[in-house]
Short mmCIF file of C-alpha atoms in Angstrom, two decimals:
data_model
loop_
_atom_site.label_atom_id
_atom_site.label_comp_id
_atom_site.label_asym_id
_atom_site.label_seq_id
_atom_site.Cartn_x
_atom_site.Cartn_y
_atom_site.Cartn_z
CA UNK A 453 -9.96 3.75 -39.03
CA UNK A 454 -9.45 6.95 -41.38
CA UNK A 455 -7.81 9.58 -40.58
CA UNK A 456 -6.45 7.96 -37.06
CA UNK A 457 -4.03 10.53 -35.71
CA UNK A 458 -2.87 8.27 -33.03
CA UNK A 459 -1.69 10.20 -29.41
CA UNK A 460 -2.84 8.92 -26.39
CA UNK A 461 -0.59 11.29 -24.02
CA UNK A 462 -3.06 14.40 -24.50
CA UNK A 463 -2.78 17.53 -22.47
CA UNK A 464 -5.56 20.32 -23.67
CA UNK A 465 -7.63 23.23 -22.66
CA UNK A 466 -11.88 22.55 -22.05
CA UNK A 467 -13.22 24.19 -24.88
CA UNK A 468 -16.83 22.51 -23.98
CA UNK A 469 -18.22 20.69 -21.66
CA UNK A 470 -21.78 18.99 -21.48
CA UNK A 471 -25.00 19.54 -19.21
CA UNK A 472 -23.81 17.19 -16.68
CA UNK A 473 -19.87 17.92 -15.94
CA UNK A 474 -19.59 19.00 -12.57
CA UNK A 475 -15.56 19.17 -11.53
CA UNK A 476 -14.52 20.89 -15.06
CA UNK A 477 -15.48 24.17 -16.88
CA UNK A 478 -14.32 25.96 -19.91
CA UNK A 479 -10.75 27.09 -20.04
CA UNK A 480 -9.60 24.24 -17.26
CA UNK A 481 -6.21 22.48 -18.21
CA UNK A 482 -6.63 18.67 -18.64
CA UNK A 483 -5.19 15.54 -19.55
CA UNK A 484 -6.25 12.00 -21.33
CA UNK A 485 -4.48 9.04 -21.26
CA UNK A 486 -4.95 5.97 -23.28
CA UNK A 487 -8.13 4.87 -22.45
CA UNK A 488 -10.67 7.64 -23.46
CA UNK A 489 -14.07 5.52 -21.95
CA UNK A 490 -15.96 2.89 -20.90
CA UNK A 491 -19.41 1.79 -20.55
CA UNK A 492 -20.06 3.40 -16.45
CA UNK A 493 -22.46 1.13 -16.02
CA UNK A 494 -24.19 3.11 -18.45
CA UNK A 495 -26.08 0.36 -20.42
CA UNK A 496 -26.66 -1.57 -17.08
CA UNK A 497 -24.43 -2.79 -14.05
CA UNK A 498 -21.12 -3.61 -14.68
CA UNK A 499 -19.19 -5.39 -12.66
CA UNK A 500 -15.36 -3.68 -13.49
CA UNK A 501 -16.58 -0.38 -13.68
CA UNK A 502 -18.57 -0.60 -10.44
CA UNK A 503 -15.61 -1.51 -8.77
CA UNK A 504 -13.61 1.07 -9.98
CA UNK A 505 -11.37 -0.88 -12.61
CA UNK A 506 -13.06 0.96 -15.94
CA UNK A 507 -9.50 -0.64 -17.90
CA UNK A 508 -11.40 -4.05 -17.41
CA UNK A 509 -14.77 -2.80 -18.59
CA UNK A 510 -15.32 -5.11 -21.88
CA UNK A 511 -16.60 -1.57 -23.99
CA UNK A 512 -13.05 0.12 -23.26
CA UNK A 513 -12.82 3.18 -25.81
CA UNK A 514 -8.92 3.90 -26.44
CA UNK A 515 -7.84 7.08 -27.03
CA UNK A 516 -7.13 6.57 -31.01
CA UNK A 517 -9.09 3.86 -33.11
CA UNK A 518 -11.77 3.35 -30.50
CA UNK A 519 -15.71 3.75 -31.02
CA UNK A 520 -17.79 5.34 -28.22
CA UNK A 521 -20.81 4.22 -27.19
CA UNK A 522 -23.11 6.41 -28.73
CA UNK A 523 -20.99 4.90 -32.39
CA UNK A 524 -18.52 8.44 -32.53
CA UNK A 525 -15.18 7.47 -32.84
CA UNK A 526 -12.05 8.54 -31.27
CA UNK A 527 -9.32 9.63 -33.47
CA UNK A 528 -6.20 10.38 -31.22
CA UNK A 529 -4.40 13.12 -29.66
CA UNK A 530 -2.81 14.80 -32.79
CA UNK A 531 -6.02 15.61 -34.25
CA UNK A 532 -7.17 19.45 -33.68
CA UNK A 533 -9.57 18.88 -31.30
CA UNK A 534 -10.60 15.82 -28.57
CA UNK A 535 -13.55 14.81 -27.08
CA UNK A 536 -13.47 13.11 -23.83
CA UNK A 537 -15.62 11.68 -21.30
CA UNK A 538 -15.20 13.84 -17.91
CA UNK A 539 -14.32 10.74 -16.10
CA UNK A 540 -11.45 10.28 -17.88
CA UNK A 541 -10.04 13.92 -18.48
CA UNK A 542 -7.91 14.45 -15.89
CA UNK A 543 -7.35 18.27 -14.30
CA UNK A 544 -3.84 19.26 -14.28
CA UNK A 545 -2.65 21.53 -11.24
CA UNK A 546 -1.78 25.23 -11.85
CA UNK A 547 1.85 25.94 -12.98
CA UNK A 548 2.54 22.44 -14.06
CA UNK A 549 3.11 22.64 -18.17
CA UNK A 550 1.62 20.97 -20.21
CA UNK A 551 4.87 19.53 -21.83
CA UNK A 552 5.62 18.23 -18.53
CA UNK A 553 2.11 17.10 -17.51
CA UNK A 554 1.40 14.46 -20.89
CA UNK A 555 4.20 11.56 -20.34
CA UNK A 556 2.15 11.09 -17.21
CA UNK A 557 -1.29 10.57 -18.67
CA UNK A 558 0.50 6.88 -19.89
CA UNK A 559 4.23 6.21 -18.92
CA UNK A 560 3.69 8.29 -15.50
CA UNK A 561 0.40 6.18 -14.23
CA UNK A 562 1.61 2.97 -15.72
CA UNK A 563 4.67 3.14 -12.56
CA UNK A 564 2.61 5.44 -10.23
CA UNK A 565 0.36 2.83 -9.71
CA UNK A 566 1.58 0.01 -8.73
CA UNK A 567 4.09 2.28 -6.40
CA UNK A 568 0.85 3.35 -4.81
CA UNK A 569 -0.85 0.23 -4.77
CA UNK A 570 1.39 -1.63 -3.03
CA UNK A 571 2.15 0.36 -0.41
CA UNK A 572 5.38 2.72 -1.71
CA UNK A 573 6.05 5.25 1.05
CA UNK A 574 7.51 6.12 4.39
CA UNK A 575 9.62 3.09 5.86
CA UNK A 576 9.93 1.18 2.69
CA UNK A 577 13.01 0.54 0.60
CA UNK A 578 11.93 0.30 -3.05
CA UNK A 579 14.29 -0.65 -6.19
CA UNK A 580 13.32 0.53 -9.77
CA UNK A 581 14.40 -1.74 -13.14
CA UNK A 582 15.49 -0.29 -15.75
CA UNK A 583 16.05 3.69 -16.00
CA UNK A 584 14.33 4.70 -19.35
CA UNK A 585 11.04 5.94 -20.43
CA UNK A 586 9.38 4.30 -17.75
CA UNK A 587 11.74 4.06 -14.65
CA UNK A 588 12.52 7.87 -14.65
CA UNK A 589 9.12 8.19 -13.41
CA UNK A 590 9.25 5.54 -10.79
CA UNK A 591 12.43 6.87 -9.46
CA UNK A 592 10.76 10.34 -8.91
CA UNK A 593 7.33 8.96 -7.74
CA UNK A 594 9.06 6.50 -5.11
CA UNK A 595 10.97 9.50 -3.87
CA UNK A 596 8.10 12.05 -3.69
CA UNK A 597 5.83 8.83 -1.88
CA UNK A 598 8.40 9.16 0.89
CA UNK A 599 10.24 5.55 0.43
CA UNK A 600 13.26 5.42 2.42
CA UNK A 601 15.47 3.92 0.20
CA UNK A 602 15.16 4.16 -3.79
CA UNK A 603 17.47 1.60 -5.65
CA UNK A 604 18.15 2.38 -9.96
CA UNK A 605 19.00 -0.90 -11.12
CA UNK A 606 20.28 -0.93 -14.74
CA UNK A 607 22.78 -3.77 -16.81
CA UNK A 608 25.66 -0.85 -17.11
CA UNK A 609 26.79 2.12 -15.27
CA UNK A 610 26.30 5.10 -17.92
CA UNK A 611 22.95 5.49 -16.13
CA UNK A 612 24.17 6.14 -12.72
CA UNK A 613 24.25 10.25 -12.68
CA UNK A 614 21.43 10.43 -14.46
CA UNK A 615 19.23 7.91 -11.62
CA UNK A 616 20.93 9.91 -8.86
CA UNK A 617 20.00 13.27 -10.09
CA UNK A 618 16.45 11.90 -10.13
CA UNK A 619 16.33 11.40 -6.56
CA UNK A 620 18.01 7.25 -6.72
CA UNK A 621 19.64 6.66 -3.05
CA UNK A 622 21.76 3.77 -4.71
CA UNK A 623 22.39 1.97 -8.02
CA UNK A 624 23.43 -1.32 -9.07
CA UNK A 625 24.81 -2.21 -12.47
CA UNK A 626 23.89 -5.82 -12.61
CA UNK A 627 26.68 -6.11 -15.58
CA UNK A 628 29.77 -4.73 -13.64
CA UNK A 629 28.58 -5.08 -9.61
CA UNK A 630 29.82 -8.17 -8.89
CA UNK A 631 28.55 -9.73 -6.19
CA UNK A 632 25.34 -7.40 -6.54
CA UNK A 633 22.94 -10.36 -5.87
CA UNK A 634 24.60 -11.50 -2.79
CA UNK A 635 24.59 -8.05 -1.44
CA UNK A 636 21.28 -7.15 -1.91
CA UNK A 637 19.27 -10.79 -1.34
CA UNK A 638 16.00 -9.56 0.55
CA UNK A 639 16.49 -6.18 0.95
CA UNK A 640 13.73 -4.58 -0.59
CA UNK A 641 9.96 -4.46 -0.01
CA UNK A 642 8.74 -3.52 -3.68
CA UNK A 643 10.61 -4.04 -6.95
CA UNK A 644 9.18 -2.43 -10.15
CA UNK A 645 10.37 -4.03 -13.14
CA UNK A 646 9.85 -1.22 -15.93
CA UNK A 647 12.02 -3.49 -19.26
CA UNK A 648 11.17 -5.74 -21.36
CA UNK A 649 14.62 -7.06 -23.06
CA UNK A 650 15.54 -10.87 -23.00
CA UNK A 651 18.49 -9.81 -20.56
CA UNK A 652 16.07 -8.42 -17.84
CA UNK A 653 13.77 -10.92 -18.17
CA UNK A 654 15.84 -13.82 -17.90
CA UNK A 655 17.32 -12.38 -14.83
CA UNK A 656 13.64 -12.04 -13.12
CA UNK A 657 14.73 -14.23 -11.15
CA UNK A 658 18.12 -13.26 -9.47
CA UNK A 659 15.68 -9.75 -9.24
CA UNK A 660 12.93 -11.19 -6.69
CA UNK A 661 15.90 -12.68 -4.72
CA UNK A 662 16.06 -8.46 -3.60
CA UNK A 663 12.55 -8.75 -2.62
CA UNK A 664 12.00 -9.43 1.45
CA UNK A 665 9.20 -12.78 1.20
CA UNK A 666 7.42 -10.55 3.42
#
């Protein structure tokens, strides 16, 4: 659609907020990620949203280039002003920026939950692929969940300081470490893999070899 503005990393201040918002007022920092709605059972039960997975719902609204319910359209985070759903505006803590806050509304979620989901925290020794957009974040969250042991694993070294700095225990460079696999056969409990190049992927397999069965 015309004008899309595209943005779906959007950090803003309530100017509004309808009858029936509870949790937010005016003047309350917030965030939206890419999904913007979804029906809520709204039009009658649904079976994702019930359940708490909305990102399955089959009337999804995305944050840009998605229609509402009610036929408005969404037109992205670039555009002067955003309208939301309360569900999905999320309220960002006092003295976190704003700057700081948006990369999580989509890059930060997409690693926090599965870190989260399966378990990341005290006692568990977790190893993060690939240390870009995505595996910054993962290094960070697996350290602030408590994990015991936080493994970068990139193809080359020129990473290294950087993952360490973020809070990495250890970091393998899967192009120079020889012997990495050997080492490290079943000696994680989670792996996140965070790339999507032909390299990485056609290694998947020599990864889940770090991965204990159990």
């Amino acid at each position: 659609m015309y004008p899309v503005c595209v943005g779906h990393e959007i950090v803003g201040r309530v100017v509004r907020v309808g009858s029936q918002v509870k949790d937010l007022k005016v003047g309350d920092l917030v965030g939206v990620g890419a999904q913007n709605d979804s029906c809520l059972s709204r039009k009658g039960y649904c079976e994702d949203c019930e359940a708490g997975y909305e990102q399955y719902c089959r009337h999804l609204v995305t944050t840009y280039n998605g229609v509402y319910i009610n036929g408005g359209k969404s037109y992205g985070g670039y555009a002067s002003y955003h309208r939301s759903p309360a569900h999905f505006a999320i309220k960002i803590p006092d003295g976190l920026p704003p700057e700081v806050a948006a990369p999580m509304m989509c890059g930060g979620i997409t690693v926090y939950s599965p870190l989260r989901n399966y378990g990341c925290g005290p006692g568990k020794k977790v190893g993060i692929i690939g240390v870009g957009g995505l595996g910054h974040f993962a290094i960070m969250f697996a350290k602030a969940l408590g994990a015991n042991r936080v493994v970068a694993i990139s193809r080359r070294s020129n990473k290294r300081e950087d993952a360490l700095k973020l809070g990495a225990d250890e970091y393998i460079a899967t192009d120079e470490d020889k012997g990495w696999v050997a080492e490290n056969t079943r000696t994680l409990d989670l792996l996140v893999l965070t790339v999507s190049s032909s390299k990485a992927c056609h290694s998947s397999v020599l990864y889940h070899r770090m991965n204990r069965p159990y």
